[in-house]
mmCIF file of C-alpha atoms in Angstrom:
data_model
loop_
_atom_site.group_PDB
_atom_site.id
_atom_site.type_symbol
_atom_site.label_atom_id
_atom_site.label_comp_id
_atom_site.label_asym_id
_atom_site.label_seq_id
_atom_site.Cartn_x
_atom_site.Cartn_y
_atom_site.Cartn_z
ATOM 1 C CA MET T 1 -104.438 -24.833 -345.031
ATOM 2 C CA LYS T 2 -107.077 -22.185 -345.570
ATOM 3 C CA PRO T 3 -105.759 -18.849 -346.816
ATOM 4 C CA GLY T 4 -106.394 -15.746 -344.709
ATOM 5 C CA LEU T 5 -106.498 -17.641 -341.422
ATOM 6 C CA LEU T 6 -103.554 -17.236 -339.088
ATOM 7 C CA PHE T 7 -101.163 -20.079 -338.390
ATOM 8 C CA ASP T 8 -98.275 -19.170 -336.133
ATOM 9 C CA PHE T 9 -95.572 -21.250 -334.581
ATOM 10 C CA ILE T 10 -93.264 -19.757 -331.964
ATOM 11 C CA ILE T 11 -90.462 -21.338 -329.987
ATOM 12 C CA ASN T 12 -89.337 -19.418 -326.935
ATOM 13 C CA LYS T 13 -86.301 -20.825 -325.257
ATOM 14 C CA GLU T 14 -86.217 -18.139 -322.579
ATOM 15 C CA ASP T 15 -89.410 -19.396 -320.935
ATOM 16 C CA LEU T 16 -89.164 -22.931 -322.411
ATOM 17 C CA THR T 17 -92.410 -22.782 -324.359
ATOM 18 C CA VAL T 18 -93.678 -23.643 -327.798
ATOM 19 C CA THR T 19 -96.785 -21.796 -328.968
ATOM 20 C CA VAL T 20 -98.995 -22.941 -331.824
ATOM 21 C CA ARG T 21 -101.733 -20.438 -332.740
ATOM 22 C CA LYS T 22 -104.390 -21.102 -335.354
ATOM 23 C CA GLU T 23 -107.591 -19.428 -336.533
ATOM 24 C CA PHE T 24 -110.588 -21.410 -337.743
ATOM 25 C CA ALA T 25 -113.602 -20.284 -339.773
ATOM 26 C CA ALA T 26 -116.060 -21.926 -337.373
ATOM 27 C CA PRO T 27 -117.880 -21.183 -334.117
ATOM 28 C CA GLN T 28 -115.995 -21.775 -330.849
ATOM 29 C CA LYS T 29 -118.341 -24.555 -329.685
ATOM 30 C CA LEU T 30 -117.758 -26.553 -332.863
ATOM 31 C CA VAL T 31 -113.962 -26.134 -332.675
ATOM 32 C CA TRP T 32 -114.083 -27.089 -328.990
ATOM 33 C CA ASP T 33 -115.903 -30.314 -329.904
ATOM 34 C CA THR T 34 -113.279 -31.286 -332.495
ATOM 35 C CA PHE T 35 -110.601 -31.044 -329.783
ATOM 36 C CA THR T 36 -112.476 -32.716 -326.968
ATOM 37 C CA LYS T 37 -114.534 -35.561 -328.472
ATOM 38 C CA ALA T 38 -112.593 -38.700 -329.314
ATOM 39 C CA TYR T 39 -114.447 -39.578 -332.544
ATOM 40 C CA LEU T 40 -113.814 -36.079 -333.925
ATOM 41 C CA LEU T 41 -110.243 -35.811 -332.636
ATOM 42 C CA ASP T 42 -109.386 -39.068 -334.381
ATOM 43 C CA GLN T 43 -110.444 -37.549 -337.693
ATOM 44 C CA TRP T 44 -107.683 -34.938 -337.779
ATOM 45 C CA TRP T 45 -105.022 -35.574 -335.091
ATOM 46 C CA ALA T 46 -102.846 -37.884 -337.219
ATOM 47 C CA PRO T 47 -101.542 -36.490 -340.497
ATOM 48 C CA LYS T 48 -102.663 -38.662 -343.414
ATOM 49 C CA PRO T 49 -102.191 -41.482 -344.157
ATOM 50 C CA TRP T 50 -101.524 -42.211 -340.483
ATOM 51 C CA ILE T 51 -104.553 -42.880 -338.311
ATOM 52 C CA SER T 52 -105.292 -41.616 -334.815
ATOM 53 C CA ARG T 53 -107.065 -44.259 -332.753
ATOM 54 C CA THR T 54 -108.315 -43.354 -329.288
ATOM 55 C CA LYS T 55 -108.483 -46.416 -327.055
ATOM 56 C CA SER T 56 -110.056 -44.602 -324.125
ATOM 57 C CA MET T 57 -110.871 -41.019 -323.281
ATOM 58 C CA GLU T 58 -112.371 -39.631 -320.132
ATOM 59 C CA PHE T 59 -112.600 -35.918 -320.760
ATOM 60 C CA LYS T 60 -112.792 -34.590 -317.215
ATOM 61 C CA LYS T 61 -110.388 -33.265 -314.591
ATOM 62 C CA GLY T 62 -108.187 -36.199 -313.562
ATOM 63 C CA GLY T 63 -109.275 -38.183 -316.634
ATOM 64 C CA ARG T 64 -107.057 -39.565 -319.385
ATOM 65 C CA ARG T 65 -106.959 -40.041 -323.135
ATOM 66 C CA LEU T 66 -104.960 -43.057 -324.291
ATOM 67 C CA TYR T 67 -104.441 -43.152 -328.029
ATOM 68 C CA ALA T 68 -102.212 -44.461 -330.777
ATOM 69 C CA MET T 69 -100.933 -43.079 -334.027
ATOM 70 C CA VAL T 70 -101.112 -46.033 -336.392
ATOM 71 C CA SER T 71 -99.200 -46.358 -339.673
ATOM 72 C CA PRO T 72 -101.255 -46.960 -342.840
ATOM 73 C CA ASP T 73 -100.437 -50.691 -342.977
ATOM 74 C CA GLY T 74 -100.935 -51.070 -339.226
ATOM 75 C CA SER T 75 -97.355 -52.245 -338.679
ATOM 76 C CA GLN T 76 -96.308 -49.275 -336.539
ATOM 77 C CA GLU T 77 -98.052 -47.808 -333.510
ATOM 78 C CA GLY T 78 -96.998 -44.901 -331.347
ATOM 79 C CA TRP T 79 -98.915 -44.729 -328.059
ATOM 80 C CA ALA T 80 -99.375 -41.606 -325.961
ATOM 81 C CA ILE T 81 -101.414 -40.347 -323.029
ATOM 82 C CA GLN T 82 -102.950 -37.025 -322.136
ATOM 83 C CA ASP T 83 -103.819 -36.575 -318.459
ATOM 84 C CA TYR T 84 -106.371 -33.793 -318.036
ATOM 85 C CA ARG T 85 -105.363 -31.359 -315.309
ATOM 86 C CA ASP T 86 -108.164 -28.857 -315.672
ATOM 87 C CA ILE T 87 -111.129 -28.194 -317.968
ATOM 88 C CA SER T 88 -113.194 -25.001 -318.452
ATOM 89 C CA PRO T 89 -115.743 -25.593 -321.210
ATOM 90 C CA ILE T 90 -115.573 -24.072 -323.830
ATOM 91 C CA SER T 91 -112.685 -21.684 -323.157
ATOM 92 C CA GLY T 92 -109.793 -24.000 -322.375
ATOM 93 C CA TYR T 93 -108.232 -27.090 -320.885
ATOM 94 C CA LYS T 94 -104.855 -28.285 -319.634
ATOM 95 C CA TYR T 95 -103.155 -31.640 -319.810
ATOM 96 C CA PHE T 96 -99.908 -33.489 -319.255
ATOM 97 C CA ASP T 97 -98.697 -35.141 -322.450
ATOM 98 C CA ALA T 98 -96.280 -38.077 -322.734
ATOM 99 C CA PHE T 99 -95.465 -41.096 -324.836
ATOM 100 C CA SER T 100 -96.536 -44.418 -323.323
ATOM 101 C CA ASP T 101 -97.101 -48.082 -324.114
ATOM 102 C CA LYS T 102 -100.507 -49.410 -325.112
ATOM 103 C CA GLU T 103 -101.458 -49.907 -321.461
ATOM 104 C CA GLY T 104 -100.762 -46.246 -320.774
ATOM 105 C CA ASN T 105 -97.512 -46.774 -318.845
ATOM 106 C CA ILE T 106 -95.519 -43.609 -319.473
ATOM 107 C CA ASN T 107 -92.266 -44.028 -321.400
ATOM 108 C CA PRO T 108 -89.563 -43.382 -318.755
ATOM 109 C CA THR T 109 -87.301 -41.657 -321.318
ATOM 110 C CA ASP T 110 -90.000 -39.104 -322.156
ATOM 111 C CA PRO T 111 -89.980 -36.169 -319.721
ATOM 112 C CA GLY T 112 -93.433 -35.188 -320.979
ATOM 113 C CA SER T 113 -94.769 -31.656 -321.307
ATOM 114 C CA GLU T 114 -97.601 -29.528 -319.967
ATOM 115 C CA TRP T 115 -100.134 -28.357 -322.567
ATOM 116 C CA ASN T 116 -102.472 -25.410 -322.126
ATOM 117 C CA LEU T 117 -105.132 -24.863 -324.790
ATOM 118 C CA SER T 118 -107.292 -21.765 -324.954
ATOM 119 C CA PHE T 119 -110.206 -21.013 -327.262
ATOM 120 C CA SER T 120 -111.738 -17.654 -328.165
ATOM 121 C CA GLU T 121 -114.102 -16.394 -330.850
ATOM 122 C CA LYS T 122 -114.282 -13.030 -332.598
ATOM 123 C CA ASN T 123 -116.373 -12.150 -335.653
ATOM 124 C CA GLY T 124 -117.077 -15.790 -336.396
ATOM 125 C CA VAL T 125 -113.400 -16.759 -336.303
ATOM 126 C CA THR T 126 -112.200 -19.034 -333.502
ATOM 127 C CA THR T 127 -108.592 -18.799 -332.333
ATOM 128 C CA VAL T 128 -106.926 -21.753 -330.630
ATOM 129 C CA ASP T 129 -103.701 -21.145 -328.730
ATOM 130 C CA ILE T 130 -101.670 -24.156 -327.665
ATOM 131 C CA LEU T 131 -98.946 -23.400 -325.170
ATOM 132 C CA ILE T 132 -96.539 -26.257 -324.563
ATOM 133 C CA GLN T 133 -94.438 -25.798 -321.442
ATOM 134 C CA CYS T 134 -91.335 -27.843 -320.637
ATOM 135 C CA LYS T 135 -89.432 -28.052 -317.354
ATOM 136 C CA THR T 136 -85.882 -27.768 -318.635
ATOM 137 C CA LEU T 137 -84.134 -26.933 -321.864
ATOM 138 C CA GLU T 138 -83.205 -30.584 -322.278
ATOM 139 C CA ASP T 139 -86.843 -31.609 -321.808
ATOM 140 C CA MET T 140 -87.899 -29.063 -324.384
ATOM 141 C CA GLU T 141 -85.428 -30.312 -326.936
ATOM 142 C CA ALA T 142 -86.443 -33.913 -326.233
ATOM 143 C CA THR T 143 -90.141 -33.061 -326.641
ATOM 144 C CA ILE T 144 -89.552 -31.263 -329.905
ATOM 145 C CA LYS T 145 -87.234 -33.931 -331.250
ATOM 146 C CA MET T 146 -89.849 -36.592 -330.511
ATOM 147 C CA GLY T 147 -92.585 -34.563 -332.160
ATOM 148 C CA PHE T 148 -90.145 -33.828 -334.918
ATOM 149 C CA LYS T 149 -89.417 -37.501 -335.572
ATOM 150 C CA GLU T 150 -93.101 -38.359 -335.375
ATOM 151 C CA GLY T 151 -94.008 -35.555 -337.756
ATOM 152 C CA PHE T 152 -91.207 -36.282 -340.146
ATOM 153 C CA THR T 153 -92.071 -39.943 -340.586
ATOM 154 C CA MET T 154 -95.716 -39.186 -341.079
ATOM 155 C CA THR T 155 -95.371 -36.238 -343.418
ATOM 156 C CA LEU T 156 -93.249 -38.336 -345.751
ATOM 157 C CA GLY T 157 -96.299 -40.563 -346.151
ATOM 158 C CA SER T 158 -98.527 -37.569 -346.858
ATOM 159 C CA LEU T 159 -96.111 -36.315 -349.469
ATOM 160 C CA ASP T 160 -96.378 -39.610 -351.339
ATOM 161 C CA GLU T 161 -100.135 -39.311 -351.305
ATOM 162 C CA LEU T 162 -99.999 -35.742 -352.540
ATOM 163 C CA LEU T 163 -97.658 -36.685 -355.368
ATOM 164 C CA ALA T 164 -100.006 -39.485 -356.377
ATOM 165 C CA THR T 165 -102.908 -37.044 -356.716
ATOM 166 C CA LEU T 166 -100.803 -34.749 -358.912
ATOM 167 C CA LYS T 167 -100.076 -37.469 -361.461
ATOM 168 C CA MET X 1 -77.021 -17.121 -317.335
ATOM 169 C CA GLU X 2 -77.339 -19.296 -320.407
ATOM 170 C CA THR X 3 -73.980 -19.671 -322.115
ATOM 171 C CA ARG X 4 -74.858 -22.154 -324.818
ATOM 172 C CA ARG X 5 -74.584 -20.818 -328.319
ATOM 173 C CA ASP X 6 -76.448 -22.694 -331.007
ATOM 174 C CA VAL X 7 -79.159 -22.211 -333.579
ATOM 175 C CA PHE X 8 -81.796 -22.850 -330.931
ATOM 176 C CA GLN X 9 -80.487 -19.999 -328.796
ATOM 177 C CA ALA X 10 -80.272 -17.698 -331.816
ATOM 178 C CA ILE X 11 -83.928 -17.962 -332.787
ATOM 179 C CA ALA X 12 -85.277 -17.976 -329.231
ATOM 180 C CA ASP X 13 -85.640 -14.184 -329.152
ATOM 181 C CA PRO X 14 -88.105 -12.201 -331.322
ATOM 182 C CA VAL X 15 -85.621 -9.365 -331.938
ATOM 183 C CA ARG X 16 -83.038 -11.841 -333.173
ATOM 184 C CA ARG X 17 -85.613 -13.484 -335.428
ATOM 185 C CA ASP X 18 -86.411 -10.054 -336.896
ATOM 186 C CA ILE X 19 -82.730 -9.325 -337.463
ATOM 187 C CA LEU X 20 -82.294 -12.637 -339.271
ATOM 188 C CA ASN X 21 -85.290 -11.832 -341.487
ATOM 189 C CA MET X 22 -83.813 -8.429 -342.362
ATOM 190 C CA LEU X 23 -80.547 -10.017 -343.383
ATOM 191 C CA LYS X 24 -82.222 -12.567 -345.657
ATOM 192 C CA HIS X 25 -82.028 -10.378 -348.751
ATOM 193 C CA GLN X 26 -79.172 -7.989 -348.057
ATOM 194 C CA GLN X 27 -76.224 -7.303 -345.830
ATOM 195 C CA LEU X 28 -76.703 -4.373 -343.476
ATOM 196 C CA ASN X 29 -74.533 -2.263 -341.217
ATOM 197 C CA LEU X 30 -75.255 -1.997 -337.516
ATOM 198 C CA ASN X 31 -76.868 1.440 -337.819
ATOM 199 C CA SER X 32 -79.410 0.363 -340.392
ATOM 200 C CA ILE X 33 -80.324 -2.673 -338.330
ATOM 201 C CA ALA X 34 -80.666 -0.597 -335.160
ATOM 202 C CA GLY X 35 -82.806 1.948 -337.070
ATOM 203 C CA ASN X 36 -85.558 -0.696 -337.398
ATOM 204 C CA PHE X 37 -85.975 -1.163 -333.656
ATOM 205 C CA ASP X 38 -87.118 0.921 -330.715
ATOM 206 C CA ILE X 39 -84.578 -0.656 -328.408
ATOM 207 C CA SER X 40 -81.132 0.798 -327.679
ATOM 208 C CA ARG X 41 -78.148 0.361 -329.952
ATOM 209 C CA PRO X 42 -76.146 -1.509 -327.296
ATOM 210 C CA ALA X 43 -79.055 -3.943 -326.946
ATOM 211 C CA ILE X 44 -79.047 -4.507 -330.720
ATOM 212 C CA SER X 45 -75.262 -4.983 -330.637
ATOM 213 C CA GLN X 46 -75.724 -7.586 -327.922
ATOM 214 C CA HIS X 47 -78.255 -9.492 -330.050
ATOM 215 C CA ILE X 48 -75.918 -9.364 -333.042
ATOM 216 C CA LYS X 49 -73.071 -10.572 -330.869
ATOM 217 C CA ILE X 50 -75.168 -13.594 -329.864
ATOM 218 C CA LEU X 51 -76.054 -14.243 -333.513
ATOM 219 C CA THR X 52 -72.368 -14.205 -334.465
ATOM 220 C CA GLU X 53 -71.503 -16.510 -331.549
ATOM 221 C CA CYS X 54 -74.211 -18.888 -332.776
ATOM 222 C CA GLY X 55 -72.575 -18.831 -336.191
ATOM 223 C CA LEU X 56 -75.608 -17.437 -338.001
ATOM 224 C CA VAL X 57 -74.238 -13.963 -338.705
ATOM 225 C CA VAL X 58 -70.777 -12.825 -339.780
ATOM 226 C CA ILE X 59 -69.511 -9.264 -339.439
ATOM 227 C CA SER X 60 -67.118 -7.862 -342.004
ATOM 228 C CA GLN X 61 -65.293 -4.539 -341.821
ATOM 229 C CA GLN X 62 -65.723 -2.561 -345.041
ATOM 230 C CA GLY X 63 -63.906 0.777 -344.784
ATOM 231 C CA ARG X 64 -65.332 2.516 -341.735
ATOM 232 C CA GLU X 65 -68.498 0.411 -341.674
ATOM 233 C CA ARG X 66 -69.134 -2.990 -340.175
ATOM 234 C CA TYR X 67 -71.596 -5.060 -342.193
ATOM 235 C CA CYS X 68 -73.578 -8.053 -341.007
ATOM 236 C CA TYR X 69 -74.499 -10.872 -343.304
ATOM 237 C CA LEU X 70 -76.110 -14.276 -342.931
ATOM 238 C CA GLN X 71 -74.424 -17.638 -343.009
ATOM 239 C CA PRO X 72 -76.995 -19.415 -345.166
ATOM 240 C CA LYS X 73 -75.720 -22.886 -344.375
ATOM 241 C CA LYS X 74 -76.300 -22.305 -340.646
ATOM 242 C CA MET X 75 -79.707 -20.781 -341.393
ATOM 243 C CA SER X 76 -80.808 -23.955 -343.136
ATOM 244 C CA GLU X 77 -80.118 -25.768 -339.859
ATOM 245 C CA VAL X 78 -82.867 -23.641 -338.285
ATOM 246 C CA ASN X 79 -85.319 -24.726 -340.941
ATOM 247 C CA ASP X 80 -84.247 -28.369 -340.886
ATOM 248 C CA TRP X 81 -84.747 -28.439 -337.166
ATOM 249 C CA LEU X 82 -88.080 -26.635 -336.930
ATOM 250 C CA GLU X 83 -89.710 -27.493 -340.187
ATOM 251 C CA PRO X 84 -90.930 -31.057 -339.504
ATOM 252 C CA PHE X 85 -92.554 -30.057 -336.191
ATOM 253 C CA ARG X 86 -94.235 -27.077 -337.820
ATOM 254 C CA LYS X 87 -95.200 -29.307 -340.740
ATOM 255 C CA LEU X 88 -96.909 -31.776 -338.390
ATOM 256 C CA TRP X 89 -99.159 -29.015 -337.063
ATOM 257 C CA GLU X 90 -99.785 -27.638 -340.516
ATOM 258 C CA GLU X 91 -100.966 -31.067 -341.684
ATOM 259 C CA ARG X 92 -103.151 -31.581 -338.634
ATOM 260 C CA TYR X 93 -104.763 -28.196 -339.016
ATOM 261 C CA THR X 94 -105.340 -28.588 -342.750
ATOM 262 C CA GLN X 95 -107.368 -31.669 -341.866
ATOM 263 C CA LEU X 96 -109.179 -29.885 -339.050
ATOM 264 C CA ASP X 97 -110.103 -26.974 -341.378
ATOM 265 C CA ALA X 98 -111.643 -29.495 -343.770
ATOM 266 C CA LEU X 99 -113.440 -31.359 -340.956
ATOM 267 C CA LEU X 100 -114.940 -28.117 -339.602
ATOM 268 C CA ASP X 101 -116.147 -27.218 -343.111
ATOM 269 C CA ARG X 102 -117.831 -30.597 -343.492
ATOM 270 C CA MET X 103 -119.444 -30.346 -340.057
ATOM 271 C CA GLN X 104 -120.825 -26.885 -340.804
ATOM 272 C CA VAL X 105 -122.210 -27.970 -344.173
ATOM 273 C CA GLU X 106 -123.797 -31.041 -342.563
ATOM 274 C CA GLY X 107 -125.217 -28.906 -339.755
ATOM 275 C CA LYS X 108 -126.863 -26.567 -342.277
ATOM 276 C CA THR X 109 -128.260 -29.465 -344.314
ATOM 277 C CA LYS X 110 -129.801 -31.015 -341.226
ATOM 278 C CA LYS X 111 -131.393 -27.715 -340.214
ATOM 279 C CA SER X 112 -132.910 -27.115 -343.651
ATOM 280 C CA LYS X 113 -134.264 -30.680 -343.736
ATOM 281 C CA LYS X 114 -135.925 -30.076 -340.364
ATOM 282 C CA LYS X 115 -137.538 -26.894 -341.663
ATOM 283 C CA LYS X 116 -138.931 -28.696 -344.699
ATOM 284 C CA SER X 117 -140.519 -31.545 -342.740
#
């Protein structure tokens, strides 16, 4: 990640939130596009060598993004949905996030979580705050463990790739 | 009131996270910990009590002083638990930084081409 730009990760069990804050050396409109346009989102959402593939995305209030994280050899797919609750271009949007099948039927064991993204720009640096809100402590742990498993599997792949470049 | 005591509970509070950071390199007595905060000594004692109940901090009596020190094995549980989730976001954002750079370079190239024509 770029040096000098903030990356902060805070878990708050008192109010059952996870906050991810990041600064980008780019104008707010451009950063907004990378979060809200499927073809751009697919270029960074899945850590390499996994691939993010958006099947459908209707970026409007009441709309849905249905996408998969696909393993490099295509043998594994993890499907998820994001249901947009509210959108205020280019300052923020809210969605409900949950794992699903490829038809978009929500996984009944996933309690899901509410995501609130806000964008702001100062001196050419855009800050994105992601606030993930869970209903109960158990939901929060489940959400993190799922993200945790997802991240763990995928970052192992990235590590291999990194090691290969160092040879 | 929450009665669970685990690593998750321990790191949920910013004051407790600060205390854990202070204890990374040295053991400290209660007064020196409290001296770093604007909140009351009883409040600090309460945070330390929670940290000991979570198994992250141990208090040992040395003469008249009570010293706090970290249980490193328990601390590694915090990292094991959080690290992959944090890592996922770090990886995503490394890619997004690079994408934004490319887009800005491309944007500039397009503009300069337009000027030339």
